[in-house]
Short mmCIF file of C-alpha atoms and ligand atoms in Angstrom, two decimals:
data_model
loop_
_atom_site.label_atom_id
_atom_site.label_comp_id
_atom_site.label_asym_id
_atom_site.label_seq_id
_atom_site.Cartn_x
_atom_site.Cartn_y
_atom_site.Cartn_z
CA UNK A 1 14.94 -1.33 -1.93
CA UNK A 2 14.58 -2.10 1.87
CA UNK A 3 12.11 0.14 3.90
CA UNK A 4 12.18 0.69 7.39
CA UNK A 5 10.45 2.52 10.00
CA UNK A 6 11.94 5.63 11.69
CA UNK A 7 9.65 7.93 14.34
CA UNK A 8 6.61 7.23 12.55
CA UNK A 9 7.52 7.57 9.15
CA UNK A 10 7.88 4.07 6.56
CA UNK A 11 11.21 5.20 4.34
CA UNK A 12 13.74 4.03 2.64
CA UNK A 13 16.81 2.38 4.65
CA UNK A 14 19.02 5.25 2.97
CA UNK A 15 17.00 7.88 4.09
CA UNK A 16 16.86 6.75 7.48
CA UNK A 17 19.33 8.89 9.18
CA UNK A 18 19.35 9.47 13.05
CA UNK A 19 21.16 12.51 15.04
CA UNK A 20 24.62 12.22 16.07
CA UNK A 21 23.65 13.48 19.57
CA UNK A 22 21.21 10.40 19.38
CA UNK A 23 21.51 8.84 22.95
CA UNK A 24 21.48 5.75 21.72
CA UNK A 25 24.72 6.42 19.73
CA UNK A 26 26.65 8.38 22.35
CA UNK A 27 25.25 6.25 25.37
CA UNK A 28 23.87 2.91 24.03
CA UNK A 29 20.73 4.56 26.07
CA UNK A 30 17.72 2.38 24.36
CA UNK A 31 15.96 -0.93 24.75
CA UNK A 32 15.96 -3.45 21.68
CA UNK A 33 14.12 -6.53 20.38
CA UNK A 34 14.14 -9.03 18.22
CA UNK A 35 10.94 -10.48 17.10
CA UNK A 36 10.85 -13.38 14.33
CA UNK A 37 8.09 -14.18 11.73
CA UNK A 38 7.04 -16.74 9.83
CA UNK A 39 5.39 -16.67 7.02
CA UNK A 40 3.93 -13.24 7.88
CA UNK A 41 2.92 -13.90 11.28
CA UNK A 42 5.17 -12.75 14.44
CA UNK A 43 5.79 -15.29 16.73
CA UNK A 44 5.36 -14.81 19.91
CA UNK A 45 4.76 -11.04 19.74
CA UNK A 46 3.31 -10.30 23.01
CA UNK A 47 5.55 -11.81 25.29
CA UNK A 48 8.35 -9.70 23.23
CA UNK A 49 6.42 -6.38 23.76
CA UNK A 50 5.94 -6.94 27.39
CA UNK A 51 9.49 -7.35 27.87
CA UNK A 52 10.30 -4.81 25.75
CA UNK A 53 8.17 -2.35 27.94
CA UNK A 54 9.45 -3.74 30.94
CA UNK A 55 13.35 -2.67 29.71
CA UNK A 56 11.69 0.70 28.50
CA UNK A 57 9.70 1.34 32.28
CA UNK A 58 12.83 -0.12 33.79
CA UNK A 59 15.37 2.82 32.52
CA UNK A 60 12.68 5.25 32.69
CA UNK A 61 12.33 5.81 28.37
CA UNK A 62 8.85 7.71 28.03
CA UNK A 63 7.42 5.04 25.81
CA UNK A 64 4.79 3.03 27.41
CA UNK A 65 3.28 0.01 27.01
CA UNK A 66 0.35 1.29 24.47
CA UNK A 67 3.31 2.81 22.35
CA UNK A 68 4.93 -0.40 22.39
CA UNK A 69 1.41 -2.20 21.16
CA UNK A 70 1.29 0.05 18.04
CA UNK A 71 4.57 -1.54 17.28
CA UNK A 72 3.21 -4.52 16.19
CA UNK A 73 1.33 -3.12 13.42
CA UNK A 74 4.60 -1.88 12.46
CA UNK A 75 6.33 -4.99 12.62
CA UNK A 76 3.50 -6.52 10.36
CA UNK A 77 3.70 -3.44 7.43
CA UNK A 78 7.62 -3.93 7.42
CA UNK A 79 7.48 -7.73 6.35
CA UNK A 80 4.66 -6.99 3.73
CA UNK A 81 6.48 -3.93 2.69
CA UNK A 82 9.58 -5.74 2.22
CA UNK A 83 8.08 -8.82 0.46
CA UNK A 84 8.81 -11.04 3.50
CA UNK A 85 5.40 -12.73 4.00
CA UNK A 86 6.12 -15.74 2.27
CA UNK A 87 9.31 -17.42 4.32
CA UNK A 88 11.24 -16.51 7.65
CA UNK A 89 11.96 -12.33 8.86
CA UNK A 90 13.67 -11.76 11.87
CA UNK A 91 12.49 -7.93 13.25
CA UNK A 92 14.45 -5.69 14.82
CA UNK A 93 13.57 -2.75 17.25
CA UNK A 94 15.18 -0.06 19.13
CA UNK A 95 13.95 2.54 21.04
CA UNK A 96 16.06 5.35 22.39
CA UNK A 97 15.63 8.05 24.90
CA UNK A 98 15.99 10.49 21.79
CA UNK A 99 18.43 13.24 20.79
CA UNK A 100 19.68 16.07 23.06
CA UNK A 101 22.91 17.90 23.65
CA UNK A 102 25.17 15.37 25.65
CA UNK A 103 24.39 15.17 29.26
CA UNK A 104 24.78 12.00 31.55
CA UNK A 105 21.57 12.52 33.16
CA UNK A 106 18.22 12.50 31.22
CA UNK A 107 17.86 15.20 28.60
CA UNK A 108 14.61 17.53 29.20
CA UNK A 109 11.24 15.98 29.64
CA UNK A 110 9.23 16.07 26.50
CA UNK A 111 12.44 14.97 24.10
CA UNK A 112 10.94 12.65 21.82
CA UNK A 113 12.31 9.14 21.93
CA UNK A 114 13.86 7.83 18.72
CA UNK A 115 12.15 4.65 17.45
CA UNK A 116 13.42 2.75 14.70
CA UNK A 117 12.61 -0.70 13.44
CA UNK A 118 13.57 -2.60 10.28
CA UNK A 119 12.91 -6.17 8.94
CA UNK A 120 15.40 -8.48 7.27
CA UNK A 121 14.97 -12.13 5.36
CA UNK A 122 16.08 -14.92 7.94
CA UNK A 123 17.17 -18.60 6.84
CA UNK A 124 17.10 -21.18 9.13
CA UNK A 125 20.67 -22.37 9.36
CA UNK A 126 19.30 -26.19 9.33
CA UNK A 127 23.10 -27.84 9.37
CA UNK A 128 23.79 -26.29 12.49
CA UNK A 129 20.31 -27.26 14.22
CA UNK A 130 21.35 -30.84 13.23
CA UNK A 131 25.02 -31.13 13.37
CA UNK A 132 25.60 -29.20 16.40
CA UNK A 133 28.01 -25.95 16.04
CA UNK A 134 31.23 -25.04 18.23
CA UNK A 135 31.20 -22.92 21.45
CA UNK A 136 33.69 -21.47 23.62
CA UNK A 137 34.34 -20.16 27.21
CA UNK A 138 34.24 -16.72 27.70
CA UNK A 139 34.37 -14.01 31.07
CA UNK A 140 30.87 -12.16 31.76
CA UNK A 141 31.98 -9.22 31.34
CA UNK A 142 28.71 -7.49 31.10
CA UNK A 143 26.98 -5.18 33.78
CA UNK A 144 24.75 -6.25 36.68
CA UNK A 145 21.12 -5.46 34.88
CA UNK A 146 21.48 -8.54 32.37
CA UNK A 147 17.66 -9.00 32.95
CA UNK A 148 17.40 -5.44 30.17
CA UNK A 149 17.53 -6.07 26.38
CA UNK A 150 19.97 -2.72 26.02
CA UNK A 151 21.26 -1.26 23.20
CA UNK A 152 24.48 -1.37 25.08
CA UNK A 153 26.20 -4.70 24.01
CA UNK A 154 30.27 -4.42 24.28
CA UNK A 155 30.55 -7.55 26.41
CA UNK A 156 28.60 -9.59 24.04
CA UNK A 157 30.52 -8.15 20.75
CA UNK A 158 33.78 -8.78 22.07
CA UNK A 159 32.08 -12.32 23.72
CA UNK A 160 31.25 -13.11 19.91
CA UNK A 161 34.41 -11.65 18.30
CA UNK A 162 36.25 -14.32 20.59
CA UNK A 163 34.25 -17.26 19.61
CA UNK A 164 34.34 -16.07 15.48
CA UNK A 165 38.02 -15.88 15.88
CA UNK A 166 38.12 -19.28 17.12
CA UNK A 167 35.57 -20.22 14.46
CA UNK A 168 33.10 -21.25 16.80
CA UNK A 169 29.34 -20.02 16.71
CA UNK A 170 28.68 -18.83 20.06
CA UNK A 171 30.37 -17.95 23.87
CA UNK A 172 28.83 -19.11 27.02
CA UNK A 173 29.72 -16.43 29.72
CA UNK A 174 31.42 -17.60 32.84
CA UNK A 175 30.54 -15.15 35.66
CA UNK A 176 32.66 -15.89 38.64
CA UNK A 177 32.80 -19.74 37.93
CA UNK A 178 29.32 -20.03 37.21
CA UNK A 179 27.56 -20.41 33.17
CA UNK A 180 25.11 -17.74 33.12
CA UNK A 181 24.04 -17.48 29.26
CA UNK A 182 25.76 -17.55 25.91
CA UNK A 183 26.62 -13.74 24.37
CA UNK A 184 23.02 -13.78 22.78
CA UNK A 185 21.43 -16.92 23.60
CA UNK A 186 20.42 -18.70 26.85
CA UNK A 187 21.82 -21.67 27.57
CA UNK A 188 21.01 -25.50 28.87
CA UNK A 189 23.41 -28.30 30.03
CA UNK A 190 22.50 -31.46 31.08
CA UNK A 191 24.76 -32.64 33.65
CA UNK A 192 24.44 -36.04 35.66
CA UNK A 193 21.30 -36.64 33.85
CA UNK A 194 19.42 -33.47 34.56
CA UNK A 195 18.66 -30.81 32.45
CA UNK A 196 19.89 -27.48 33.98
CA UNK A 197 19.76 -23.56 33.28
CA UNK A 198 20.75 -20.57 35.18
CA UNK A 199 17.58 -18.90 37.17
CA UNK A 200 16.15 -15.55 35.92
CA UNK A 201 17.71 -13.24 37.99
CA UNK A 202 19.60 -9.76 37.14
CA UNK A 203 22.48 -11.91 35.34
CA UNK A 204 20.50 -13.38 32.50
CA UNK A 205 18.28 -11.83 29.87
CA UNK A 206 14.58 -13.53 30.40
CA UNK A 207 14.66 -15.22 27.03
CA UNK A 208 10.95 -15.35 25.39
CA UNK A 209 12.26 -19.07 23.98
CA UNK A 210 14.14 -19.89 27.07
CA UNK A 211 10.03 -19.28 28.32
CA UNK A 212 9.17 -21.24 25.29
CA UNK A 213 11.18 -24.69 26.27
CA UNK A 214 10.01 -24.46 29.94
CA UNK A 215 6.37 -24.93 28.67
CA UNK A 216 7.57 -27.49 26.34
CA UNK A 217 9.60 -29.07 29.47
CA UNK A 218 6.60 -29.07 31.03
CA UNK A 219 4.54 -30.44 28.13
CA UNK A 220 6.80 -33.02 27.79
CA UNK A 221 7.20 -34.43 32.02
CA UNK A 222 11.37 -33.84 31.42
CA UNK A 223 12.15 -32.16 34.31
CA UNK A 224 14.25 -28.95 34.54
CA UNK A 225 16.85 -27.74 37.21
CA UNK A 226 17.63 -23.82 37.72
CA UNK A 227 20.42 -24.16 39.67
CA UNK A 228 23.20 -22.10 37.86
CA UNK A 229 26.06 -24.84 36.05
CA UNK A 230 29.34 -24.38 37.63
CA UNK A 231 32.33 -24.31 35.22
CA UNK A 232 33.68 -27.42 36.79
CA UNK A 233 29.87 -28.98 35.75
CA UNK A 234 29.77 -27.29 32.67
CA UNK A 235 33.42 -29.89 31.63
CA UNK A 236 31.44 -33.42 31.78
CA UNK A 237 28.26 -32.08 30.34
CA UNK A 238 26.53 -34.68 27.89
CA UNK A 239 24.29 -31.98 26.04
CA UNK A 240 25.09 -28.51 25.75
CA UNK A 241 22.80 -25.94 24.05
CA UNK A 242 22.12 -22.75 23.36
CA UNK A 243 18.35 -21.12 22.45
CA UNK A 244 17.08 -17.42 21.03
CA UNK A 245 14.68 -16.06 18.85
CA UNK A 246 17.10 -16.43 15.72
CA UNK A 247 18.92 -19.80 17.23
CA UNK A 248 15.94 -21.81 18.24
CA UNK A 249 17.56 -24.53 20.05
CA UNK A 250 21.36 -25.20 18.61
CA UNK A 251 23.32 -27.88 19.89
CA UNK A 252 26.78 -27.01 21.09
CA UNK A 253 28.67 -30.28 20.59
CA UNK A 254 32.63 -29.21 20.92
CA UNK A 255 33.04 -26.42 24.04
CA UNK A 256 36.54 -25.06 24.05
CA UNK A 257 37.93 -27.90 21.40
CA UNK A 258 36.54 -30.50 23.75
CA UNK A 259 33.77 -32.76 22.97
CA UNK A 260 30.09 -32.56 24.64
CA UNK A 261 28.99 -36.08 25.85
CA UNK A 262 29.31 -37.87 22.28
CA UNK A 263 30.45 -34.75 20.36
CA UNK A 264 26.60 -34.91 18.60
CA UNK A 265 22.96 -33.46 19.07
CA UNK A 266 21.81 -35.48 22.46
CA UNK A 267 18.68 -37.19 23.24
CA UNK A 268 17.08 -34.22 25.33
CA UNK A 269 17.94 -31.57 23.01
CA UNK A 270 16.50 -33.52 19.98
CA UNK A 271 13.41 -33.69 22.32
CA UNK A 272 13.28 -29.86 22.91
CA UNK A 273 14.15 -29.33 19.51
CA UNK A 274 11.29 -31.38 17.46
CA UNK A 275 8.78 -30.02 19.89
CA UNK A 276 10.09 -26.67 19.56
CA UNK A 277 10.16 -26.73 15.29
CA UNK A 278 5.95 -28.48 16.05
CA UNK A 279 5.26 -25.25 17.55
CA UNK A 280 6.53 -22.86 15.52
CA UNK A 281 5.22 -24.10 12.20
CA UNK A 282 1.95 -25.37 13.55
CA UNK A 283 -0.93 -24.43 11.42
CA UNK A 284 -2.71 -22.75 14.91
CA UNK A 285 0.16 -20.95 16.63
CA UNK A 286 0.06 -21.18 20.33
CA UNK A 287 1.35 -18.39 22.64
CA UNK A 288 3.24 -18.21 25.10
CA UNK A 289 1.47 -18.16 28.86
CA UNK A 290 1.85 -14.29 29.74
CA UNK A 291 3.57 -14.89 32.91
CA UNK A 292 6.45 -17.38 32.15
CA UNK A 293 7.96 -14.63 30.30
CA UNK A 294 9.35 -12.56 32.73
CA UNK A 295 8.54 -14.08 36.11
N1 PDD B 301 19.39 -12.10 21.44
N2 PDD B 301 20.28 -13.88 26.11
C1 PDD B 301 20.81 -12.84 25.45
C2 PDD B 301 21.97 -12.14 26.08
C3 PDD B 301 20.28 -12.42 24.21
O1 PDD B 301 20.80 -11.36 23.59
C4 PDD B 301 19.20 -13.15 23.64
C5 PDD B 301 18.57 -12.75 22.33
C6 PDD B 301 18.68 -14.24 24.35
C7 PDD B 301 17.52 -15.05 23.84
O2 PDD B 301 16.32 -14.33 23.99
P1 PDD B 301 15.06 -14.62 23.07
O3 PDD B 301 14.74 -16.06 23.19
O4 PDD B 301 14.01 -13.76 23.64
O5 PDD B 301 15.45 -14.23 21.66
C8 PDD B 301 19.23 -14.58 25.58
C9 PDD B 301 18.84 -11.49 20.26
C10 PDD B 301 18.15 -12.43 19.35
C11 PDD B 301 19.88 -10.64 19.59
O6 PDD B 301 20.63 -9.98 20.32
O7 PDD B 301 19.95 -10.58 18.37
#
């Protein structure tokens, strides 16, 4: 029997039921996360919660950054509750501006946000960490505030529908010409030698691992170019990959049936990737340096 957390209660999945006048149902009107854990420890918590307030503060949700610290206690109670402490849990939580009769504009101050958060067994997929996976090409079709983890996630669904129909893993969005993530991932290429990413701006989602890598990058002297990867730049890239919370750092080695450099993991990403596994499974977990998160 899963549990899961629902406005303060710990219940069964089943009898977690939300309103239909929910605005997160009728609007997509919430902020989400997704927070990992190993072994029974969350990685990188803090970094996640001040994003996740940042979203909330950003769309106005009355649940400040104190709410979102209780969370974590949460987060810990739902992998012991659900017998999760011994392997891999990926997190996930929402927070909505509540329930109210439908109006566009904000429903009455003092509505109670809905707050909902449930933890599920995670595998590491390690074939496709390895072996590389397929990618495609796909329009950005999403808004102008990519920079918010929202609820609202159309152009990523259809982004992924696209690349499962093709069987490939993931889509890296094309926004007038230019590469500026994958559908739930940030992305890398290395192009002409040099390892490139799109800047943080308002068309990419500040990725807490995307943070992660640019301390390794640094760590490791292999320097890093945010100048945004035209599509023409993107076609004779030797390393392609994409990195999340739940992806780490996956190769893409075939992009739109073509082969990446050598059509296998390159030299960089095998780099980023050993130093990336070191950190995460290190006895002494090291966190993330507050302000590379969202800066
Ligand atoms: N996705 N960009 C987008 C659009 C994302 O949705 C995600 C995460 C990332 C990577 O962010 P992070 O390193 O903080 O996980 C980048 C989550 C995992 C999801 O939607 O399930």
């Amino acid at each position: 029997m899963t549990t899961v957390y629902l406005n303060g209660e710990f219940i069964p999945k089943e009898r977690a039921l939300i309103s239909v006048d929910d605005r997160g149902f009728v609007f997509g009107d919430g902020i989400y996360e997704v927070v990992r854990s190993i072994k029974g420890e969350l990685i990188e918590w803090y970094a996640h919660a001040e994003r996740m307030s940042r979203g909330l503060a950003a769309i106005k949700i009355a649940f400040g950054p104190a709410e979102v610290a209780r969370l974590q206690d949460v987060c810990l109670r739902l992998v012991r509750h659900n017998e999760l402490v011994g392997g891999e849990a990926t997190i996930y939580l929402q927070v909505t501006r509540g329930a109210a009769p439908r109006t566009h504009h904000f429903p009455p101050a003092g509505t109670a946000p809905t707050v909902f958060a449930a933890a599920t067994v995670f595998t590491v997929p390690r074939d496709a960490r390895q072996n590389g996976v397929r990618g495609i090409t796909f329009p950005d079709y999403r808004w102008t505030r990519c920079d918010l983890k929202t609820v609202n996630l159309l152009g990523p669904v259809l982004a992924r529908q696209a690349a499962a129909e093709s069987g490939a893993y993931e889509a890296i969005l094309l926004r007038d010409e230019v590469m500026t993530e994958g559908a739930a991932t940030n992305s890398f290429a290395v192009i002409d030698g040099v390892l490139r990413t799109h800047p943080l701006s308002n068309l990419i989602l500040p990725g807490i691992t995307r943070a992660v890598i640019m301390e390794i990058l640094a760590e490791l002297a292999i320097p890093l170019s945010e100048k945004p990867v035209t599509h023409a730049e993107l076609l004779r890239a030797t390393e392609l990959f994409v990195c999340g919370t739940t992806t780490d750092i996956t190769p893409i080695v075939m992009l739109d049936g073509v082969r990446v450099g050598a059509g296998k993991r390159g030299a960089i990403t095998t780099r980023l990737q050993d130093a990336l596994t070191a950190r995460l499974y290190s006895a002494r977990p090291r966190r993330l340096t507050p302000s590379l998160a969202t800066d």
